PDB file of C-alpha atoms in Angstrom:
ATOM      1  CA  UNK A 514      47.135 -15.494 -47.988  1.00 48.00           C
ATOM      2  CA  UNK A 515      50.464 -16.209 -49.591  1.00 47.00           C
ATOM      3  CA  UNK A 516      50.162 -19.963 -48.945  1.00 49.00           C
ATOM      4  CA  UNK A 517      51.767 -22.238 -51.524  1.00 53.00           C
ATOM      5  CA  UNK A 518      49.811 -25.286 -50.357  1.00 59.00           C
ATOM      6  CA  UNK A 519      48.426 -27.151 -53.373  1.00 61.00           C
ATOM      7  CA  UNK A 520      44.677 -27.913 -53.419  1.00 70.00           C
ATOM      8  CA  UNK A 521      43.776 -31.334 -52.037  1.00 80.00           C
ATOM      9  CA  UNK A 522      41.879 -33.746 -54.273  1.00 79.00           C
ATOM     10  CA  UNK A 523      40.454 -37.221 -53.990  1.00 82.00           C
ATOM     11  CA  UNK A 524      40.094 -39.639 -56.876  1.00 82.00           C
ATOM     12  CA  UNK A 525      36.691 -40.905 -57.977  1.00 84.00           C
ATOM     13  CA  UNK A 526      36.047 -43.476 -60.676  1.00 84.00           C
ATOM     14  CA  UNK A 527      33.583 -42.986 -63.527  1.00 86.00           C
ATOM     15  CA  UNK A 528      30.980 -45.711 -63.025  1.00 85.00           C
ATOM     16  CA  UNK A 529      27.923 -46.953 -64.827  1.00 87.00           C
ATOM     17  CA  UNK A 530      24.614 -47.117 -63.018  1.00 83.00           C
ATOM     18  CA  UNK A 531      20.972 -46.120 -62.878  1.00 83.00           C
ATOM     19  CA  UNK A 532      20.008 -42.487 -62.319  1.00 81.00           C
ATOM     20  CA  UNK A 533      16.604 -41.651 -60.873  1.00 80.00           C
ATOM     21  CA  UNK A 534      15.219 -38.230 -61.811  1.00 83.00           C
ATOM     22  CA  UNK A 535      13.077 -36.901 -58.993  1.00 87.00           C
ATOM     23  CA  UNK A 536      11.467 -33.712 -57.725  1.00 89.00           C
ATOM     24  CA  UNK A 537      11.349 -33.048 -53.991  1.00 90.00           C
ATOM     25  CA  UNK A 538       8.526 -31.160 -52.315  1.00 92.00           C
ATOM     26  CA  UNK A 539       6.895 -30.593 -48.952  1.00 93.00           C
ATOM     27  CA  UNK A 540       3.254 -31.180 -48.140  1.00 94.00           C
ATOM     28  CA  UNK A 541       0.554 -31.494 -45.498  1.00 95.00           C
ATOM     29  CA  UNK A 542      -1.815 -34.398 -44.882  1.00 94.00           C
ATOM     30  CA  UNK A 543      -5.409 -33.302 -45.293  1.00 89.00           C
ATOM     31  CA  UNK A 544      -8.789 -34.822 -46.147  1.00 87.00           C
ATOM     32  CA  UNK A 545      -9.584 -35.067 -49.840  1.00 85.00           C
ATOM     33  CA  UNK A 546     -13.213 -34.263 -49.012  1.00 84.00           C
ATOM     34  CA  UNK A 547     -13.808 -32.759 -45.569  1.00 85.00           C
ATOM     35  CA  UNK A 548     -17.431 -32.937 -44.458  1.00 90.00           C
ATOM     36  CA  UNK A 549     -18.825 -31.277 -41.349  1.00 91.00           C
ATOM     37  CA  UNK A 550     -21.903 -32.975 -39.869  1.00 92.00           C
ATOM     38  CA  UNK A 551     -24.312 -30.600 -38.159  1.00 90.00           C
ATOM     39  CA  UNK A 552     -27.490 -31.696 -36.357  1.00 86.00           C
ATOM     40  CA  UNK A 553     -30.796 -30.715 -37.970  1.00 81.00           C
ATOM     41  CA  UNK A 554     -32.027 -29.057 -34.761  1.00 84.00           C
ATOM     42  CA  UNK A 555     -30.620 -27.841 -31.460  1.00 89.00           C
ATOM     43  CA  UNK A 556     -30.677 -30.277 -28.596  1.00 91.00           C
ATOM     44  CA  UNK A 557     -28.641 -32.684 -26.503  1.00 93.00           C
ATOM     45  CA  UNK A 558     -26.541 -35.725 -27.313  1.00 93.00           C
ATOM     46  CA  UNK A 559     -27.860 -38.876 -25.663  1.00 92.00           C
ATOM     47  CA  UNK A 560     -25.435 -41.453 -27.073  1.00 93.00           C
ATOM     48  CA  UNK A 561     -22.260 -41.116 -29.144  1.00 94.00           C
ATOM     49  CA  UNK A 562     -21.428 -44.372 -30.922  1.00 95.00           C
ATOM     50  CA  UNK A 563     -18.152 -43.631 -32.752  1.00 94.00           C
ATOM     51  CA  UNK A 564     -14.617 -42.549 -31.916  1.00 93.00           C
ATOM     52  CA  UNK A 565     -12.130 -40.397 -33.806  1.00 89.00           C
ATOM     53  CA  UNK A 566     -10.268 -42.441 -36.400  1.00 84.00           C
ATOM     54  CA  UNK A 567     -13.078 -44.949 -36.760  1.00 89.00           C
ATOM     55  CA  UNK A 568     -14.148 -46.006 -40.247  1.00 89.00           C
ATOM     56  CA  UNK A 569     -17.884 -45.855 -40.851  1.00 93.00           C
ATOM     57  CA  UNK A 570     -20.227 -46.744 -43.699  1.00 93.00           C
ATOM     58  CA  UNK A 571     -22.730 -44.450 -45.366  1.00 93.00           C
ATOM     59  CA  UNK A 572     -25.975 -44.409 -43.376  1.00 93.00           C
ATOM     60  CA  UNK A 573     -24.352 -45.724 -40.172  1.00 95.00           C
ATOM     61  CA  UNK A 574     -25.686 -44.187 -36.952  1.00 94.00           C
ATOM     62  CA  UNK A 575     -23.052 -41.962 -35.360  1.00 94.00           C
ATOM     63  CA  UNK A 576     -25.065 -40.686 -32.391  1.00 93.00           C
ATOM     64  CA  UNK A 577     -28.539 -40.370 -30.893  1.00 93.00           C
ATOM     65  CA  UNK A 578     -29.774 -36.895 -30.034  1.00 93.00           C
ATOM     66  CA  UNK A 579     -32.774 -35.303 -28.392  1.00 92.00           C
ATOM     67  CA  UNK A 580     -34.352 -32.051 -29.395  1.00 91.00           C
ATOM     68  CA  UNK A 581     -34.559 -29.393 -26.706  1.00 91.00           C
ATOM     69  CA  UNK A 582     -38.254 -30.276 -26.123  1.00 92.00           C
ATOM     70  CA  UNK A 583     -37.588 -34.044 -25.915  1.00 91.00           C
ATOM     71  CA  UNK A 584     -34.669 -33.504 -23.537  1.00 92.00           C
ATOM     72  CA  UNK A 585     -36.959 -31.535 -21.189  1.00 92.00           C
ATOM     73  CA  UNK A 586     -39.684 -34.226 -21.313  1.00 92.00           C
ATOM     74  CA  UNK A 587     -37.210 -37.054 -20.720  1.00 90.00           C
ATOM     75  CA  UNK A 588     -35.661 -35.246 -17.748  1.00 91.00           C
ATOM     76  CA  UNK A 589     -39.136 -34.711 -16.235  1.00 92.00           C
ATOM     77  CA  UNK A 590     -40.082 -38.371 -16.799  1.00 91.00           C
ATOM     78  CA  UNK A 591     -36.808 -39.557 -15.246  1.00 90.00           C
ATOM     79  CA  UNK A 592     -37.726 -37.696 -12.083  1.00 92.00           C
ATOM     80  CA  UNK A 593     -41.019 -39.664 -11.874  1.00 91.00           C
ATOM     81  CA  UNK A 594     -39.358 -43.042 -12.026  1.00 90.00           C
ATOM     82  CA  UNK A 595     -38.040 -45.680 -14.459  1.00 90.00           C
ATOM     83  CA  UNK A 596     -41.472 -46.786 -15.713  1.00 90.00           C
ATOM     84  CA  UNK A 597     -42.450 -43.238 -16.662  1.00 90.00           C
ATOM     85  CA  UNK A 598     -39.044 -42.732 -18.285  1.00 89.00           C
ATOM     86  CA  UNK A 599     -39.404 -45.912 -20.352  1.00 90.00           C
ATOM     87  CA  UNK A 600     -42.902 -44.921 -21.500  1.00 90.00           C
ATOM     88  CA  UNK A 601     -41.806 -41.488 -22.719  1.00 90.00           C
ATOM     89  CA  UNK A 602     -38.670 -42.865 -24.374  1.00 87.00           C
ATOM     90  CA  UNK A 603     -40.901 -45.233 -26.419  1.00 87.00           C
ATOM     91  CA  UNK A 604     -43.427 -42.510 -27.228  1.00 88.00           C
ATOM     92  CA  UNK A 605     -40.871 -39.830 -28.119  1.00 90.00           C
ATOM     93  CA  UNK A 606     -37.841 -41.525 -29.673  1.00 90.00           C
ATOM     94  CA  UNK A 607     -34.422 -39.959 -30.071  1.00 91.00           C
ATOM     95  CA  UNK A 608     -33.211 -38.721 -33.456  1.00 90.00           C
ATOM     96  CA  UNK A 609     -30.261 -40.491 -35.090  1.00 92.00           C
ATOM     97  CA  UNK A 610     -27.282 -38.677 -36.610  1.00 91.00           C
ATOM     98  CA  UNK A 611     -26.282 -40.598 -39.735  1.00 92.00           C
ATOM     99  CA  UNK A 612     -23.026 -40.725 -41.692  1.00 93.00           C
ATOM    100  CA  UNK A 613     -23.706 -39.076 -45.078  1.00 91.00           C
ATOM    101  CA  UNK A 614     -20.691 -40.775 -46.715  1.00 90.00           C
ATOM    102  CA  UNK A 615     -18.421 -43.750 -46.154  1.00 91.00           C
ATOM    103  CA  UNK A 616     -15.149 -42.643 -44.629  1.00 89.00           C
ATOM    104  CA  UNK A 617     -13.291 -41.879 -41.432  1.00 89.00           C
ATOM    105  CA  UNK A 618     -14.371 -39.819 -38.452  1.00 91.00           C
ATOM    106  CA  UNK A 619     -11.524 -37.336 -38.031  1.00 86.00           C
ATOM    107  CA  UNK A 620     -13.166 -35.131 -35.383  1.00 89.00           C
ATOM    108  CA  UNK A 621     -15.709 -35.855 -32.646  1.00 92.00           C
ATOM    109  CA  UNK A 622     -16.737 -32.679 -30.858  1.00 91.00           C
ATOM    110  CA  UNK A 623     -19.703 -33.903 -28.835  1.00 91.00           C
ATOM    111  CA  UNK A 624     -20.060 -36.089 -25.763  1.00 93.00           C
ATOM    112  CA  UNK A 625     -23.147 -37.716 -24.181  1.00 93.00           C
ATOM    113  CA  UNK A 626     -25.164 -35.141 -22.248  1.00 91.00           C
ATOM    114  CA  UNK A 627     -23.647 -32.201 -24.122  1.00 92.00           C
ATOM    115  CA  UNK A 628     -26.009 -29.630 -25.624  1.00 90.00           C
ATOM    116  CA  UNK A 629     -25.458 -28.021 -29.009  1.00 88.00           C
ATOM    117  CA  UNK A 630     -27.049 -25.683 -31.525  1.00 86.00           C
ATOM    118  CA  UNK A 631     -27.891 -26.321 -35.141  1.00 80.00           C
ATOM    119  CA  UNK A 632     -24.725 -24.471 -36.204  1.00 86.00           C
ATOM    120  CA  UNK A 633     -22.306 -26.702 -34.269  1.00 85.00           C
ATOM    121  CA  UNK A 634     -20.415 -29.360 -36.221  1.00 90.00           C
ATOM    122  CA  UNK A 635     -20.686 -32.426 -33.984  1.00 92.00           C
ATOM    123  CA  UNK A 636     -18.578 -34.628 -36.306  1.00 93.00           C
ATOM    124  CA  UNK A 637     -16.126 -34.083 -39.128  1.00 92.00           C
ATOM    125  CA  UNK A 638     -15.623 -36.861 -41.677  1.00 91.00           C
ATOM    126  CA  UNK A 639     -13.175 -37.503 -44.496  1.00 87.00           C
ATOM    127  CA  UNK A 640     -13.628 -39.947 -47.331  1.00 84.00           C
ATOM    128  CA  UNK A 641      -9.851 -40.334 -47.721  1.00 84.00           C
ATOM    129  CA  UNK A 642      -6.657 -38.638 -46.572  1.00 87.00           C
ATOM    130  CA  UNK A 643      -4.330 -37.131 -49.159  1.00 92.00           C
ATOM    131  CA  UNK A 644      -1.132 -35.082 -49.103  1.00 95.00           C
ATOM    132  CA  UNK A 645      -1.300 -31.563 -50.491  1.00 94.00           C
ATOM    133  CA  UNK A 646       2.177 -30.855 -51.901  1.00 95.00           C
ATOM    134  CA  UNK A 647       3.594 -27.560 -53.177  1.00 93.00           C
ATOM    135  CA  UNK A 648       5.684 -27.723 -56.353  1.00 93.00           C
ATOM    136  CA  UNK A 649       7.671 -24.838 -57.848  1.00 92.00           C
ATOM    137  CA  UNK A 650       6.461 -23.556 -61.217  1.00 91.00           C
ATOM    138  CA  UNK A 651       9.804 -24.486 -62.801  1.00 89.00           C
ATOM    139  CA  UNK A 652       9.157 -28.158 -61.943  1.00 90.00           C
ATOM    140  CA  UNK A 653       5.426 -28.394 -62.655  1.00 91.00           C
ATOM    141  CA  UNK A 654       5.907 -29.475 -66.288  1.00 90.00           C
ATOM    142  CA  UNK A 655       7.558 -32.693 -65.085  1.00 90.00           C
ATOM    143  CA  UNK A 656       4.639 -33.727 -62.853  1.00 93.00           C
ATOM    144  CA  UNK A 657       1.859 -35.754 -64.531  1.00 93.00           C
ATOM    145  CA  UNK A 658      -1.445 -37.234 -63.396  1.00 94.00           C
ATOM    146  CA  UNK A 659      -1.015 -40.815 -62.260  1.00 93.00           C
ATOM    147  CA  UNK A 660       2.716 -40.346 -61.720  1.00 94.00           C
ATOM    148  CA  UNK A 661       4.369 -42.404 -58.991  1.00 93.00           C
ATOM    149  CA  UNK A 662       5.326 -40.577 -55.822  1.00 95.00           C
ATOM    150  CA  UNK A 663       6.687 -41.467 -52.402  1.00 95.00           C
ATOM    151  CA  UNK A 664       5.461 -39.826 -49.204  1.00 96.00           C
ATOM    152  CA  UNK A 665       7.580 -39.693 -46.060  1.00 95.00           C
ATOM    153  CA  UNK A 666       5.797 -38.391 -42.970  1.00 95.00           C
ATOM    154  CA  UNK A 667       8.101 -36.268 -40.804  1.00 94.00           C
ATOM    155  CA  UNK A 668       6.956 -38.112 -37.667  1.00 93.00           C
ATOM    156  CA  UNK A 669       7.587 -41.547 -39.274  1.00 95.00           C
ATOM    157  CA  UNK A 670      10.689 -41.121 -41.478  1.00 93.00           C
ATOM    158  CA  UNK A 671      11.350 -44.871 -41.690  1.00 94.00           C
ATOM    159  CA  UNK A 672       7.895 -45.755 -43.076  1.00 95.00           C
ATOM    160  CA  UNK A 673       7.573 -44.416 -46.659  1.00 95.00           C
ATOM    161  CA  UNK A 674       4.177 -44.514 -48.351  1.00 95.00           C
ATOM    162  CA  UNK A 675       3.713 -45.286 -52.041  1.00 95.00           C
ATOM    163  CA  UNK A 676       1.332 -42.855 -53.746  1.00 95.00           C
ATOM    164  CA  UNK A 677       0.195 -41.425 -57.079  1.00 95.00           C
ATOM    165  CA  UNK A 678      -0.509 -37.906 -58.333  1.00 95.00           C
ATOM    166  CA  UNK A 679      -4.289 -37.457 -58.195  1.00 93.00           C
ATOM    167  CA  UNK A 680      -4.781 -33.778 -59.056  1.00 93.00           C
ATOM    168  CA  UNK A 681      -2.712 -30.824 -60.268  1.00 94.00           C
ATOM    169  CA  UNK A 682      -3.965 -27.307 -59.579  1.00 92.00           C
ATOM    170  CA  UNK A 683      -4.608 -25.013 -62.533  1.00 93.00           C
ATOM    171  CA  UNK A 684      -4.306 -21.851 -60.452  1.00 92.00           C
ATOM    172  CA  UNK A 685      -0.937 -20.844 -58.989  1.00 91.00           C
ATOM    173  CA  UNK A 686      -0.230 -19.423 -55.550  1.00 90.00           C
ATOM    174  CA  UNK A 687       2.584 -17.197 -54.354  1.00 90.00           C
ATOM    175  CA  UNK A 688       4.368 -18.322 -51.197  1.00 85.00           C
ATOM    176  CA  UNK A 689       7.279 -16.164 -49.981  1.00 86.00           C
ATOM    177  CA  UNK A 690       7.628 -14.599 -53.451  1.00 88.00           C
ATOM    178  CA  UNK A 691       7.809 -18.049 -55.084  1.00 89.00           C
ATOM    179  CA  UNK A 692       5.133 -19.213 -57.518  1.00 92.00           C
ATOM    180  CA  UNK A 693       3.931 -22.703 -56.629  1.00 92.00           C
ATOM    181  CA  UNK A 694       1.219 -25.129 -57.703  1.00 94.00           C
ATOM    182  CA  UNK A 695      -0.615 -27.380 -55.270  1.00 94.00           C
ATOM    183  CA  UNK A 696      -0.705 -31.094 -56.105  1.00 94.00           C
ATOM    184  CA  UNK A 697      -2.865 -33.715 -54.404  1.00 95.00           C
ATOM    185  CA  UNK A 698      -0.919 -36.924 -53.841  1.00 95.00           C
ATOM    186  CA  UNK A 699      -3.100 -39.942 -53.039  1.00 94.00           C
ATOM    187  CA  UNK A 700      -1.604 -42.779 -50.940  1.00 94.00           C
ATOM    188  CA  UNK A 701      -2.266 -46.231 -52.408  1.00 92.00           C
ATOM    189  CA  UNK A 702      -3.028 -47.499 -48.913  1.00 90.00           C
ATOM    190  CA  UNK A 703      -3.801 -45.386 -45.853  1.00 87.00           C
ATOM    191  CA  UNK A 704      -1.530 -46.491 -42.980  1.00 90.00           C
ATOM    192  CA  UNK A 705      -3.046 -46.419 -39.488  1.00 86.00           C
ATOM    193  CA  UNK A 706      -0.573 -43.788 -38.257  1.00 90.00           C
ATOM    194  CA  UNK A 707      -1.597 -41.169 -40.864  1.00 88.00           C
ATOM    195  CA  UNK A 708      -3.329 -38.141 -39.348  1.00 87.00           C
ATOM    196  CA  UNK A 709      -4.750 -34.970 -40.829  1.00 85.00           C
ATOM    197  CA  UNK A 710      -2.378 -32.026 -40.400  1.00 89.00           C
ATOM    198  CA  UNK A 711       0.871 -34.040 -40.449  1.00 94.00           C
ATOM    199  CA  UNK A 712       3.738 -32.589 -42.467  1.00 95.00           C
ATOM    200  CA  UNK A 713       5.428 -34.699 -45.112  1.00 95.00           C
ATOM    201  CA  UNK A 714       8.145 -34.798 -47.745  1.00 95.00           C
ATOM    202  CA  UNK A 715       7.026 -35.892 -51.212  1.00 95.00           C
ATOM    203  CA  UNK A 716       9.302 -37.310 -53.895  1.00 93.00           C
ATOM    204  CA  UNK A 717       7.899 -37.296 -57.432  1.00 94.00           C
ATOM    205  CA  UNK A 718       9.532 -39.972 -59.599  1.00 91.00           C
ATOM    206  CA  UNK A 719       9.953 -38.271 -62.974  1.00 88.00           C
ATOM    207  CA  UNK A 720      12.050 -40.782 -64.910  1.00 82.00           C
ATOM    208  CA  UNK A 721      14.893 -43.285 -64.675  1.00 82.00           C
ATOM    209  CA  UNK A 722      18.084 -43.432 -66.729  1.00 82.00           C
ATOM    210  CA  UNK A 723      19.390 -47.011 -66.600  1.00 85.00           C
ATOM    211  CA  UNK A 724      23.005 -47.899 -67.301  1.00 85.00           C
ATOM    212  CA  UNK A 725      24.453 -44.400 -67.813  1.00 85.00           C
ATOM    213  CA  UNK A 726      27.922 -43.093 -66.995  1.00 86.00           C
ATOM    214  CA  UNK A 727      27.901 -41.227 -63.693  1.00 87.00           C
ATOM    215  CA  UNK A 728      30.222 -39.004 -61.671  1.00 86.00           C
ATOM    216  CA  UNK A 729      29.547 -37.082 -58.455  1.00 87.00           C
ATOM    217  CA  UNK A 730      28.102 -33.611 -58.972  1.00 86.00           C
ATOM    218  CA  UNK A 731      31.039 -32.167 -57.024  1.00 86.00           C
ATOM    219  CA  UNK A 732      33.423 -33.362 -59.743  1.00 86.00           C
ATOM    220  CA  UNK A 733      31.740 -31.353 -62.517  1.00 89.00           C
ATOM    221  CA  UNK A 734      32.467 -27.637 -62.940  1.00 87.00           C
ATOM    222  CA  UNK A 735      30.997 -24.978 -65.206  1.00 87.00           C
ATOM    223  CA  UNK A 736      32.809 -22.162 -67.024  1.00 85.00           C
ATOM    224  CA  UNK A 737      31.769 -20.049 -70.006  1.00 84.00           C
ATOM    225  CA  UNK A 738      28.782 -22.283 -70.667  1.00 84.00           C
ATOM    226  CA  UNK A 739      30.872 -25.470 -70.805  1.00 88.00           C
ATOM    227  CA  UNK A 740      31.349 -28.369 -68.397  1.00 89.00           C
ATOM    228  CA  UNK A 741      34.727 -29.689 -67.260  1.00 85.00           C
ATOM    229  CA  UNK A 742      36.239 -32.231 -64.906  1.00 88.00           C
ATOM    230  CA  UNK A 743      39.742 -32.469 -63.490  1.00 86.00           C
ATOM    231  CA  UNK A 744      41.729 -35.598 -64.344  1.00 87.00           C
ATOM    232  CA  UNK A 745      45.076 -36.717 -62.880  1.00 85.00           C
ATOM    233  CA  UNK A 746      48.183 -35.660 -64.784  1.00 78.00           C
ATOM    234  CA  UNK A 747      50.275 -38.291 -66.500  1.00 72.00           C
ATOM    235  CA  UNK A 748      53.446 -37.312 -64.614  1.00 73.00           C
ATOM    236  CA  UNK A 749      53.912 -37.524 -60.846  1.00 72.00           C
ATOM    237  CA  UNK A 750      53.774 -34.131 -59.143  1.00 71.00           C
ATOM    238  CA  UNK A 751      52.211 -32.404 -62.155  1.00 75.00           C
ATOM    239  CA  UNK A 752      48.980 -30.426 -61.591  1.00 81.00           C
ATOM    240  CA  UNK A 753      45.693 -31.997 -62.756  1.00 83.00           C
ATOM    241  CA  UNK A 754      44.408 -31.109 -66.192  1.00 83.00           C
ATOM    242  CA  UNK A 755      40.951 -30.047 -67.343  1.00 86.00           C
ATOM    243  CA  UNK A 756      38.882 -32.268 -69.587  1.00 84.00           C
ATOM    244  CA  UNK A 757      35.775 -30.962 -71.304  1.00 87.00           C
ATOM    245  CA  UNK A 758      32.665 -33.118 -71.090  1.00 88.00           C
ATOM    246  CA  UNK A 759      29.002 -33.072 -72.050  1.00 89.00           C
ATOM    247  CA  UNK A 760      26.542 -33.670 -69.247  1.00 87.00           C
ATOM    248  CA  UNK A 761      22.996 -35.010 -69.286  1.00 84.00           C
ATOM    249  CA  UNK A 762      20.540 -35.451 -66.445  1.00 80.00           C
ATOM    250  CA  UNK A 763      21.394 -34.954 -62.800  1.00 79.00           C
ATOM    251  CA  UNK A 764      19.974 -36.106 -59.511  1.00 73.00           C
ATOM    252  CA  UNK A 765      20.813 -37.859 -56.248  1.00 72.00           C
ATOM    253  CA  UNK A 766      24.133 -35.979 -56.137  1.00 81.00           C
ATOM    254  CA  UNK A 767      25.311 -37.495 -59.429  1.00 84.00           C
ATOM    255  CA  UNK A 768      25.599 -36.279 -63.025  1.00 86.00           C
ATOM    256  CA  UNK A 769      25.149 -38.230 -66.246  1.00 85.00           C
ATOM    257  CA  UNK A 770      28.141 -38.062 -68.617  1.00 87.00           C
ATOM    258  CA  UNK A 771      27.104 -37.995 -72.278  1.00 88.00           C
ATOM    259  CA  UNK A 772      30.608 -37.709 -73.738  1.00 88.00           C
ATOM    260  CA  UNK A 773      34.183 -36.890 -72.748  1.00 85.00           C
ATOM    261  CA  UNK A 774      34.757 -39.703 -70.249  1.00 85.00           C
ATOM    262  CA  UNK A 775      34.803 -43.489 -70.285  1.00 84.00           C
ATOM    263  CA  UNK A 776      33.833 -46.058 -67.684  1.00 86.00           C
ATOM    264  CA  UNK A 777      36.644 -46.735 -65.236  1.00 85.00           C
ATOM    265  CA  UNK A 778      38.385 -43.434 -65.883  1.00 84.00           C
ATOM    266  CA  UNK A 779      39.433 -41.386 -62.853  1.00 86.00           C
ATOM    267  CA  UNK A 780      38.332 -37.823 -62.077  1.00 86.00           C
ATOM    268  CA  UNK A 781      39.308 -35.571 -59.189  1.00 84.00           C
ATOM    269  CA  UNK A 782      37.044 -34.027 -56.590  1.00 85.00           C
ATOM    270  CA  UNK A 783      38.395 -31.102 -54.583  1.00 79.00           C
ATOM    271  CA  UNK A 784      38.160 -31.366 -50.810  1.00 73.00           C
ATOM    272  CA  UNK A 785      35.862 -28.644 -49.510  1.00 62.00           C
ATOM    273  CA  UNK A 786      37.650 -26.024 -47.396  1.00 57.00           C
ATOM    274  CA  UNK A 787      36.008 -23.322 -45.285  1.00 47.00           C
ATOM    275  CA  UNK A 788      38.867 -20.902 -46.020  1.00 51.00           C
ATOM    276  CA  UNK A 789      37.460 -18.770 -48.834  1.00 47.00           C
ATOM    277  CA  UNK A 790      40.804 -17.070 -49.420  1.00 46.00           C
ATOM    278  CA  UNK A 791      42.004 -20.137 -51.349  1.00 43.00           C
ATOM    279  CA  UNK A 792      39.159 -19.924 -53.884  1.00 43.00           C
ATOM    280  CA  UNK A 793      40.559 -19.372 -57.333  1.00 44.00           C
ATOM    281  CA  UNK A 794      44.165 -19.543 -56.151  1.00 40.00           C
ATOM    282  CA  UNK A 795      45.119 -21.999 -58.874  1.00 40.00           C
ATOM    283  CA  UNK A 796      44.483 -20.186 -62.115  1.00 40.00           C
ATOM    284  CA  UNK A 797      42.702 -16.924 -61.299  1.00 38.00           C
ATOM    285  CA  UNK A 798      39.534 -17.951 -63.180  1.00 41.00           C
ATOM    286  CA  UNK A 799      37.919 -20.582 -60.970  1.00 41.00           C
ATOM    287  CA  UNK A 800      35.456 -23.085 -62.356  1.00 43.00           C
ATOM    288  CA  UNK A 801      31.939 -22.743 -61.065  1.00 44.00           C
ATOM    289  CA  UNK A 802      30.441 -25.837 -59.323  1.00 47.00           C
ATOM    290  CA  UNK A 803      27.941 -27.830 -61.364  1.00 53.00           C
ATOM    291  CA  UNK A 804      24.422 -26.415 -61.211  1.00 50.00           C
ATOM    292  CA  UNK A 805      25.582 -22.877 -60.250  1.00 44.00           C
ATOM    293  CA  UNK A 806      26.394 -21.408 -63.643  1.00 41.00           C
ATOM    294  CA  UNK A 807      25.704 -17.715 -64.328  1.00 41.00           C
ATOM    295  CA  UNK A 808      22.262 -16.807 -65.632  1.00 37.00           C
ATOM    296  CA  UNK A 809      23.812 -15.208 -68.715  1.00 34.00           C
ATOM    297  CA  UNK A 810      25.220 -18.492 -69.995  1.00 34.00           C
ATOM    298  CA  UNK A 811      21.874 -19.414 -71.564  1.00 33.00           C
ATOM    299  CA  UNK A 812      22.652 -23.124 -71.430  1.00 34.00           C
ATOM    300  CA  UNK A 813      20.408 -25.432 -69.446  1.00 33.00           C
ATOM    301  CA  UNK A 814      20.666 -28.973 -68.227  1.00 36.00           C
ATOM    302  CA  UNK A 815      18.386 -31.752 -69.386  1.00 37.00           C
ATOM    303  CA  UNK A 816      17.228 -32.139 -65.814  1.00 40.00           C
ATOM    304  CA  UNK A 817      17.876 -29.815 -62.903  1.00 41.00           C
ATOM    305  CA  UNK A 818      18.689 -30.721 -59.357  1.00 41.00           C
ATOM    306  CA  UNK A 819      15.416 -30.698 -57.342  1.00 40.00           C
ATOM    307  CA  UNK A 820      14.833 -27.690 -55.174  1.00 42.00           C
ATOM    308  CA  UNK A 821      15.022 -28.281 -51.477  1.00 40.00           C
TER     309      UNK A 821
END
């Protein structure tokens, strides 16, 4: 309070570059088709031939099982000796458990010698893993089928996965008072480290603006429905002046300049201070940071900053 210290600024040049328009979302890895395999009858597992994570073909034998009656006969024959056991095993053969689809075994819940009922899922299979992403209703219009996306698994942040949008839900859901739509994002190739249940960040690549004028978002301010930047004054020691501009798309912490600035021109970015008492000290009607204009202004950007 009462400080005459002038606001601190740093100079930033207006440059030309490519602007990628993206939407950020979170998601969970899950099977596209999850299939539980239950035995036709109750009994006991004799052999289990596959492991979790193993890829299998349709019709491949996953395990051999005995019915409750066969298990009792085999146990009795085993007590009489190996010849009697071999004879009964040839007369009363075990029942195979077959893979109904080609895919990956994502759960094995039975071991040799374990008994089970007809209601127990002894295996769970998936034809392919996908990422189920949640997108805000205000962004859903920018997501299209077949659109390019990038998946980053939280556990493997340095190994991004290229993907495409495979399905967009028609029915909305409400999560923490926010209306969202679920989108299935299909990886182009399934990496070996991908597991069902992993959390991920998904970037939807909406569009690209090549060769446009760009300034940092922090340099652009909003007031009364108009956009401004601060430019250095022509005289040493004079305060910076406002220059009205027209903005276009925004993303990646940068804003497209449609008019009002030229390449190579210098704009000022205020250093961020934690002392809120200095807000609005120079002028009494502070400019609002870009992207935080009042709802009553009625003016919208061509592309919003993605929600975090």
